[in-house]
Amino acid sequence: MEIVFQRPKALSDVSSHYCPGCTHGIIHRLVAEVLDELDLTGKTVGVAPVGCAVLAYNYFECDMAQAAHGRAPAVATGLKRANPANIVFTYQGDGDLAAIGTAETIHAAARGENITIIFVNNAIYGMTGGQMAPTTIPGQITQTSPYGRDPKYAGFPLKICETLSTVDGTAYAERVSVDSVKNVINAKKAIKKAFEYQVAGKGFTIVEVLSTCSTNWGLEPVEALTWLRENLIPYYPLGVYKDKEVF
Amino acid sequence: MAEKVLMKGNEAIAEAAIMAGCRHFFGYPITPQTEVAAYMAKRMPKIGGTYLQAESEIAAINMVYGASSAGVRAMTSSSSPGISLKSEGLSYMAGSDLPAVLVNIQRGGPGLGGIRPSQSDYFQATRSSGHGDFHMIVLAPNTVQEMFDLTVEAFELADRYRMTTMILGDGMLGQVMEPVDISRGEAASTVTKDWALTGTKGQRKRNIINSLYLEAEELEMLNLKRFEKYADVEKIARTDNYLTEDAEVIIVAYGICARIARNAINEARQRGIKAGLIRPVTLWPFPKNQLKAAAEKAKAFVVVEMSMGQMIQDVELSIRCSRPVHLCSRTGGMVPTPESVLEAIENAAQAERS
């Protein structure tokens, strides 16, 4: 019998800790498929963040480092500078990347650091139990914005792809989503392109992936996908924000 | 043949690191250590190395974390407030058993403090340079030559024990110029780093550099194992002694204070007081056995340091408070004078006689 679908080799054969309905599993799979297809696993070093994806080092079949909260781009910089032949990626959530690690992110981009960031944006802090994130949208209820995020009081969300597109060192920045089959296919294309750019030495690449958090949004998995589609995508429009090949 | 070059202390550290095989330096400017970074910025591009000015001390130490994870010899340098910022990274490096060399050319504190020489980061260096149960090896040079020699040694110790090794100097040592024999450098060690993240190349299982252990039993076991290693590190504890054989009053001082103390000791001997100096070269591990042995003969100790009295606690602990220990200290960036040390020696001797 012909095998038409199986676990990517770059993904470990272990159970993951992610909540039911969480799309981290899909995003992990897309990264692993890309590593397989580009035959990069043996030369790749990944950097896991602090947050929901902290255990990512258990799931990817490549060398992995676990970084302090927000510092993954700096750790990735050290790894890449020490061994430029390696392919280096970070896998970070919105609290990690857009709050405590904003400086590390923007400056890795400014240096045109030849690394790839997979930025998973679910607009909430997942690991600590559903607090307001820098990406929590106006009106969104979280544990620490119990009356809905009021920009007058709590400030505005950060739009990372838009911000990084203004940085000269950014080679590629695209925002994708994994709420539908069509968007999952697009997400994979973006992730693949980001890694291809790194292989070609084009500089800093980031793929922002809009993701769900059924548990902390308090929604059933399917409702969560709908909420993402109806609320996150309008606030965080999908698309390519920077592509040195095009712009 | 000895090759002597006139160098600043900070430059000697940088040149020694290069001779020790360090090709990756990540820094952030702060007085009074900036010459380390400037020297690296000048030299590294010429020898195929990396000098990277990070966006912060926090980023710099995490770049060191990354480079060290990749198996190369990596270094960062800073001064007191900058070391505070590096604390997080130092704890993670300890938790991941990563080797690296860290330089702290101390200035006065707390807070922004000043930019003049100080030794007030002793507790931070030897007690808690970050959260959790861990230690760093701390080496304390007192000449520009020693800043060179101990930096070379620091890379060896870091690799051997998979620990961060700190060179703890002060602003005066960083800025002073002295002739240095730079022929004493050694090539990179042959310590195998089979744990390094270099890519599996499809030929081995993945390596993971990590400090997260959610199971309490596992984390405790790792902490116990790390402290077994620290017990082994104790054997590198060493001192540099001056006229201690017959000394009744023993000065304990490190760094620039030890040099000042020597002058005071010479003067005290001319005045008929048998004084001597024990200079800890390793501040962690602290040379407690050497101090304990000295306490069997000496009548009193005087600790000279540029802090409100930090190392004095280690001296008292080492000798189990079996002899009086006096403190002679200046702080805020003030350097003790030989006269003030001499006065402390005389007072200690007087107290014993009366």
XYZ file of C-alpha atoms in Angstrom, chain A residues 12 14 41-46 50 54-69 71 73-79 81-83 86 100 103-105 107-108 111 113, chain B residues 24 26 50-56 58-60 62-72 88-89 92 96 196-202 204-214:
90
model
C 9.659 13.691 16.893
C 6.177 11.867 20.875
C 17.172 19.104 9.523
C 20.783 17.943 9.865
C 22.159 21.456 9.674
C 19.414 23.249 11.582
C 19.504 24.566 15.134
C 16.186 25.692 16.596
C 9.578 30.720 27.142
C 8.945 26.112 25.656
C 9.034 22.354 25.109
C 9.495 22.749 21.341
C 12.974 21.340 21.886
C 11.346 17.980 22.476
C 9.426 18.055 19.222
C 11.906 18.981 16.504
C 14.463 16.386 15.409
C 17.231 18.954 15.084
C 19.657 20.450 17.599
C 17.740 22.774 19.904
C 18.500 25.476 22.449
C 16.057 26.771 25.015
C 16.320 30.519 25.529
C 15.391 32.846 28.369
C 12.119 34.765 28.033
C 15.980 36.350 24.284
C 16.725 36.204 18.720
C 19.903 37.032 20.680
C 20.612 33.338 21.289
C 19.951 32.664 17.608
C 22.362 35.475 16.729
C 25.104 33.829 18.789
C 24.417 30.434 17.225
C 27.517 33.941 14.143
C 29.353 30.994 15.652
C 28.430 28.741 12.784
C 23.852 26.258 10.266
C 9.850 41.128 26.842
C 14.413 44.808 21.668
C 16.036 41.494 20.745
C 13.568 41.049 17.865
C 17.651 44.591 16.646
C 18.118 41.119 15.162
C 21.307 43.732 11.910
C 20.688 38.657 11.099
C 33.314 35.557 19.335
C 29.537 40.240 22.214
C 33.088 38.249 15.400
C 32.819 41.460 17.352
C 29.190 42.320 17.761
C 27.880 45.333 19.617
C 24.625 44.124 21.063
C 21.583 46.303 21.734
C 21.958 45.710 25.473
C 21.047 41.357 28.172
C 21.290 40.652 24.463
C 25.089 40.389 24.662
C 22.391 35.777 25.395
C 24.477 35.979 22.231
C 27.265 34.439 24.301
C 24.764 31.769 25.362
C 24.035 31.037 21.707
C 27.667 31.030 20.578
C 28.739 28.885 23.512
C 25.882 26.493 22.701
C 27.448 26.146 19.262
C 30.693 25.035 20.919
C 32.924 28.051 20.306
C 19.507 36.433 33.910
C 21.748 35.073 31.172
C 20.570 30.290 32.288
C 22.614 24.751 30.871
C 27.385 21.442 21.200
C 24.659 22.494 18.787
C 26.317 22.199 15.403
C 23.602 20.362 13.503
C 23.142 16.609 13.702
C 24.245 16.164 10.070
C 21.966 13.145 10.266
C 23.783 11.597 15.744
C 20.805 12.204 17.978
C 19.852 15.829 18.461
C 21.589 17.819 21.172
C 19.507 20.005 23.453
C 20.790 22.930 25.519
C 18.231 23.559 28.185
C 17.730 24.555 31.799
C 14.039 23.687 32.226
C 13.281 20.668 34.415
C 9.669 20.511 35.509
